[in-house]
Coordinates of C-alpha atoms in Angstrom, one line a residue:
X1 CA 225.2 89.6 4.1
X2 CA 226.1 92.5 6.3
X3 CA 229.2 92.6 8.5
X4 CA 228.2 91.8 12.1
X5 CA 228.0 95.0 14.3
X6 CA 228.8 94.9 18.0
X7 CA 229.3 97.3 20.8
X8 CA 230.6 97.2 24.4
X9 CA 232.9 94.3 23.5
X10 CA 235.8 93.3 25.7
X11 CA 239.4 93.1 24.4
X12 CA 239.5 89.4 25.4
X13 CA 236.3 88.7 23.5
X14 CA 237.7 90.6 20.5
X15 CA 240.9 88.6 20.5
X16 CA 239.2 85.2 20.8
X17 CA 236.2 85.7 18.4
X18 CA 237.7 88.0 15.8
X19 CA 241.5 87.8 15.8
X20 CA 241.9 84.1 16.6
X21 CA 238.5 83.3 15.1
X22 CA 239.5 85.3 11.9
X23 CA 236.1 87.0 11.5
X24 CA 235.4 90.5 10.3
X25 CA 233.4 92.8 12.6
X26 CA 232.3 96.4 12.8
X27 CA 232.4 98.1 16.3
X28 CA 229.9 101.0 16.6
X29 CA 230.8 102.7 19.9
X30 CA 234.6 103.0 20.0
X31 CA 234.8 106.5 18.5
X32 CA 232.1 108.2 20.6
X33 CA 234.6 110.2 22.7
X34 CA 236.9 111.2 19.8
X35 CA 236.9 114.7 18.3
X36 CA 235.6 113.9 14.9
X37 CA 235.5 117.5 13.8
X38 CA 239.3 117.6 13.8
X39 CA 239.1 115.2 10.9
X40 CA 236.8 117.2 8.7
X41 CA 238.1 118.3 5.3
X42 CA 237.8 122.0 6.2
X43 CA 239.8 121.6 9.4
X44 CA 242.5 119.4 7.9
X45 CA 242.8 121.8 4.9
X46 CA 243.1 124.8 7.2
X47 CA 245.7 123.2 9.6
X48 CA 247.7 121.1 7.1
X49 CA 246.8 122.3 3.7
X50 CA 250.4 123.1 2.8
X51 CA 251.7 119.7 3.7
X52 CA 252.5 117.3 0.8
X53 CA 250.5 114.1 0.5
X54 CA 250.7 110.8 -1.3
X55 CA 248.1 110.2 -4.0
X56 CA 247.6 106.6 -5.4
X57 CA 245.4 104.9 -7.9
X58 CA 243.1 102.0 -7.1
X59 CA 245.9 99.5 -7.4
X60 CA 248.2 101.1 -4.8
X61 CA 250.5 102.7 -7.5
X62 CA 251.8 106.1 -6.4
X63 CA 250.6 108.7 -8.9
X64 CA 251.8 112.0 -7.5
X65 CA 252.7 114.0 -4.4
X66 CA 250.8 117.3 -4.0
X67 CA 249.7 119.7 -1.3
X68 CA 246.8 118.5 0.8
X69 CA 244.8 121.7 -0.1
X70 CA 245.2 120.9 -3.8
X71 CA 244.0 117.3 -3.3
X72 CA 240.9 118.4 -1.4
X73 CA 240.0 121.2 -3.8
X74 CA 240.3 118.9 -6.8
X75 CA 238.6 115.8 -5.3
X76 CA 236.0 116.9 -2.7
X77 CA 232.6 118.4 -3.2
X78 CA 232.7 117.5 -6.9
X79 CA 229.6 118.3 -9.0
X80 CA 227.9 115.7 -11.2
X81 CA 229.5 117.4 -14.2
X82 CA 233.0 117.1 -12.8
X83 CA 232.4 113.4 -12.2
X84 CA 233.7 111.0 -9.6
X85 CA 237.3 111.0 -8.2
X86 CA 239.7 108.3 -9.1
X87 CA 242.6 109.6 -6.9
X88 CA 243.0 107.9 -3.5
X89 CA 245.1 109.8 -0.9
X90 CA 246.9 107.5 1.4
X91 CA 249.1 109.5 3.7
X92 CA 251.3 107.1 5.6
X93 CA 253.5 107.6 8.7
X94 CA 257.1 106.4 8.3
X95 CA 257.3 102.8 7.4
X96 CA 260.8 102.4 6.0
X97 CA 264.2 104.1 6.2
X98 CA 263.8 106.6 3.4
X99 CA 263.1 110.3 3.3
X100 CA 259.6 110.9 2.0
X101 CA 256.4 112.9 2.6
X102 CA 255.3 111.0 5.7
X103 CA 252.4 112.1 7.8
X104 CA 254.0 111.7 11.3
X105 CA 253.9 115.5 11.9
X106 CA 250.1 115.5 11.2
X107 CA 249.4 112.5 13.4
X108 CA 251.4 114.1 16.2
X109 CA 249.2 117.2 16.0
X110 CA 246.0 115.0 15.9
X111 CA 247.1 112.8 18.9
X112 CA 244.7 114.5 21.4
X113 CA 241.7 114.0 19.1
X114 CA 241.5 110.2 19.1
X115 CA 242.8 107.2 21.1
X116 CA 243.5 103.5 21.0
X117 CA 240.1 101.9 20.4
X118 CA 239.1 100.3 23.6
X119 CA 238.8 96.8 22.2
X120 CA 241.9 96.6 20.0
X121 CA 244.9 95.0 21.9
X122 CA 248.0 97.2 22.3
X123 CA 250.1 94.6 24.1
X124 CA 251.1 91.0 23.1
X125 CA 252.0 92.2 19.7
X126 CA 254.5 90.7 17.3
X127 CA 254.3 93.6 14.8
X128 CA 254.9 96.2 16.0
X129 CA 257.1 94.5 18.5
X130 CA 256.5 95.3 22.2
X131 CA 257.4 94.0 25.5
X132 CA 254.6 92.2 27.4
X133 CA 254.0 95.2 29.8
X134 CA 254.7 97.9 27.2
X135 CA 251.6 99.3 25.6
X136 CA 251.7 100.4 22.0
X137 CA 248.9 103.0 21.8
X138 CA 248.3 103.5 18.1
X139 CA 247.8 107.3 18.3
X140 CA 251.3 107.6 19.9
X141 CA 253.4 104.8 18.3
X142 CA 254.4 103.7 14.8
X143 CA 252.4 100.9 13.3
X144 CA 252.7 99.3 9.8
X145 CA 250.7 101.1 7.2
X146 CA 249.3 103.6 9.7
X147 CA 247.8 106.3 7.5
X148 CA 245.3 109.0 7.0
X149 CA 243.0 108.3 4.0
X150 CA 241.4 111.4 2.6
X151 CA 239.5 110.4 -0.5
X152 CA 237.0 111.9 -2.9
X153 CA 233.7 110.3 -3.8
X154 CA 234.3 107.4 -6.2
X155 CA 237.9 106.7 -5.3
X156 CA 238.6 103.1 -4.7
X157 CA 241.0 100.5 -3.3
X158 CA 240.7 97.4 -5.5
X159 CA 240.5 93.9 -4.0
X160 CA 243.5 92.9 -2.0
X161 CA 244.6 91.2 1.3
X162 CA 246.9 92.9 3.8
X163 CA 250.6 92.1 3.8
X164 CA 252.5 89.4 5.8
X165 CA 249.3 88.0 7.4
X166 CA 248.6 91.2 9.2
X167 CA 245.2 92.4 10.4
X168 CA 243.9 95.9 9.5
X169 CA 241.7 98.3 11.4
X170 CA 239.8 101.1 9.6
X171 CA 238.2 104.0 11.5
X172 CA 235.7 106.1 9.6
X173 CA 235.8 109.8 10.6
X174 CA 233.9 111.3 7.7
X175 CA 231.6 110.0 5.0
X176 CA 230.9 106.4 4.0
X177 CA 232.7 103.5 2.3
X178 CA 231.2 100.6 0.4
X179 CA 233.0 97.4 1.3
X180 CA 233.1 93.9 -0.3
X181 CA 234.7 91.0 1.7
X182 CA 235.8 87.6 0.6
X183 CA 237.1 84.9 3.0
X184 CA 240.5 83.3 2.7
X185 CA 238.9 80.1 1.6
X186 CA 238.0 81.9 -1.7
X187 CA 241.6 82.7 -2.5
X188 CA 241.8 80.5 -5.6
X189 CA 238.7 82.3 -7.1
X190 CA 239.9 85.9 -6.4
X191 CA 243.7 85.7 -6.6
X192 CA 245.7 84.5 -9.6
X193 CA 248.9 82.5 -9.3
X194 CA 250.8 85.6 -10.6
X195 CA 249.7 87.5 -7.5
X196 CA 247.1 89.7 -9.1
X197 CA 243.5 90.0 -7.8
X198 CA 240.2 90.0 -9.6
X199 CA 238.5 93.3 -10.3
X200 CA 235.2 92.6 -8.6
X201 CA 233.4 95.3 -10.6
X202 CA 234.8 94.3 -14.0
X203 CA 236.0 90.7 -13.6
X204 CA 238.2 89.0 -16.3
X205 CA 236.4 85.7 -16.4
X206 CA 239.1 84.2 -18.6
X207 CA 241.7 84.8 -16.0
X208 CA 239.4 84.2 -13.0
X209 CA 237.0 81.5 -14.3
X210 CA 235.8 80.5 -10.8
X211 CA 234.8 84.1 -9.8
X212 CA 231.4 83.7 -11.5
X213 CA 230.6 80.9 -9.0
X214 CA 231.1 82.9 -5.8
X215 CA 229.6 85.8 -4.0
X216 CA 231.1 88.2 -1.4
X217 CA 230.9 86.8 2.2
X218 CA 230.0 90.3 3.3
X219 CA 228.8 93.5 1.5
X220 CA 228.3 96.6 3.6
X221 CA 228.7 100.3 4.1
X222 CA 230.9 101.7 6.8
X223 CA 229.5 104.9 8.2
X224 CA 231.0 107.8 10.2
X225 CA 231.8 106.7 13.8
X226 CA 232.3 103.0 12.9
X227 CA 235.4 100.9 13.0
X228 CA 235.8 97.8 10.8
X229 CA 238.3 95.0 11.5
X230 CA 239.8 93.1 8.5
X231 CA 241.3 89.8 9.8
X232 CA 244.4 88.3 8.4
X233 CA 243.9 86.8 5.0
X234 CA 240.5 88.3 4.2
X235 CA 240.2 90.0 0.8
X236 CA 238.5 93.4 0.7
X237 CA 237.5 95.9 -1.9
X238 CA 236.7 99.5 -0.7
X239 CA 235.0 102.3 -2.6
X240 CA 234.2 105.8 -1.2
X241 CA 230.4 106.2 -1.5
X242 CA 230.9 109.8 -0.5
X243 CA 233.9 112.1 0.2
X244 CA 235.7 110.2 2.9
X245 CA 238.3 110.5 5.7
X246 CA 239.6 107.5 7.6
X247 CA 242.5 106.3 9.7
X248 CA 244.0 102.8 9.3
X249 CA 246.8 100.7 10.6
X250 CA 248.0 97.0 10.6
X251 CA 249.2 94.7 13.3
X252 CA 250.1 91.1 14.0
X253 CA 249.0 89.6 17.4
X254 CA 251.1 87.1 19.4
X255 CA 248.4 84.4 18.7
X256 CA 249.2 84.8 15.0
X257 CA 252.9 84.1 15.3
X258 CA 252.8 80.7 13.6
X259 CA 251.0 82.0 10.6
X260 CA 253.4 84.9 10.2
X261 CA 256.4 82.6 10.3
X262 CA 254.8 80.2 7.7
X263 CA 254.2 83.2 5.4
X264 CA 257.9 84.3 5.6
X265 CA 259.1 80.7 5.0
X266 CA 256.8 80.3 2.0
X267 CA 257.4 83.9 0.6
X268 CA 261.0 84.8 1.4
X269 CA 261.1 87.3 -1.5
X270 CA 258.0 89.2 -0.4
X271 CA 259.0 92.9 -0.8
X272 CA 256.8 93.8 2.2
X273 CA 259.2 92.1 4.5
X274 CA 261.3 95.2 4.3
X275 CA 258.5 97.0 6.2
X276 CA 258.1 94.2 8.7
X277 CA 261.8 94.4 9.5
X278 CA 261.6 98.1 9.8
X279 CA 259.3 97.6 12.8
X280 CA 261.8 95.2 14.3
X281 CA 264.8 97.5 13.5
X282 CA 265.9 97.9 17.0
X283 CA 266.2 94.1 17.3
X284 CA 267.1 92.7 13.9
X285 CA 269.2 93.8 11.0
X286 CA 267.5 95.1 7.8
X287 CA 269.9 92.7 6.0
X288 CA 268.5 89.6 7.7
X289 CA 267.2 87.0 5.4
X290 CA 263.9 85.1 5.8
X291 CA 265.4 82.3 7.7
X292 CA 267.0 84.6 10.2
X293 CA 263.8 86.5 10.6
X294 CA 261.8 83.4 11.4
X295 CA 264.5 82.3 13.8
X296 CA 264.4 85.6 15.6
X297 CA 260.6 85.7 15.8
X298 CA 260.4 82.2 17.2
X299 CA 263.2 82.9 19.8
X300 CA 261.6 86.1 20.9
X301 CA 257.9 85.4 20.9
X302 CA 257.4 81.6 21.3
X303 CA 258.3 81.6 25.0
X304 CA 255.4 84.0 25.7
X305 CA 253.0 81.5 24.3
X306 CA 254.0 78.7 26.6

């Protein structure tokens, strides 16, 4: 089944039907006024080719750091003889207190070329935290896992769900991506008790015996100019059908506060809580434990729900 496609959707409708309703959707008209040419491989190579970027495998393991120009030359426009790429470039903005090859400088330069999608809320957010009247436009502020994905044909992100119950947004600037989506109800079939996920293309049926009995809830191709929303808890597997350039970020809406607190209580050793706390760093210590974090979130955000 294809992911539902909509246009001219209000923010209120998006929150009610897709964030609270926990349903994937593709919005087709939110990038129409953006300067997509600023996100072409040739332009990015010319403007930022000397910048060092983060290159990962399909399981989110960092493989190397190399100049953007080198990545594009080695992974884009590959011939049949050269074969498909297996290197996925995820160039994140700063998401923890370490010196690294973050992409903040590049995002600053690209700020005029895109904007907050009209339907995605930038207020009433838990992560990144903001005051009720304080907008957090994504092209100007830090968001968890905000990144520029520049990936050769064939590169893949294996099945996963996004950290600490966050939602993800993926904007397709160049090329196409094949996407498989599995609902949270199928967790026991696609996720092992050790935290690993099934490889949907080469499943280990001994480890995931129930996977043979299910199918994806959605299977679709995301094209240039489209934005897909991955709701909290949904499992997704993404392969670049062509050379591809995208922007992504994560967020937790105020209406999802209870689910976030339950996740922290149930998974106090989750290593991604370090990143969550980074986005609350002006309000809570990085040394805060899970109990303190839940107490802080409830004290800060629950009054806004009443």
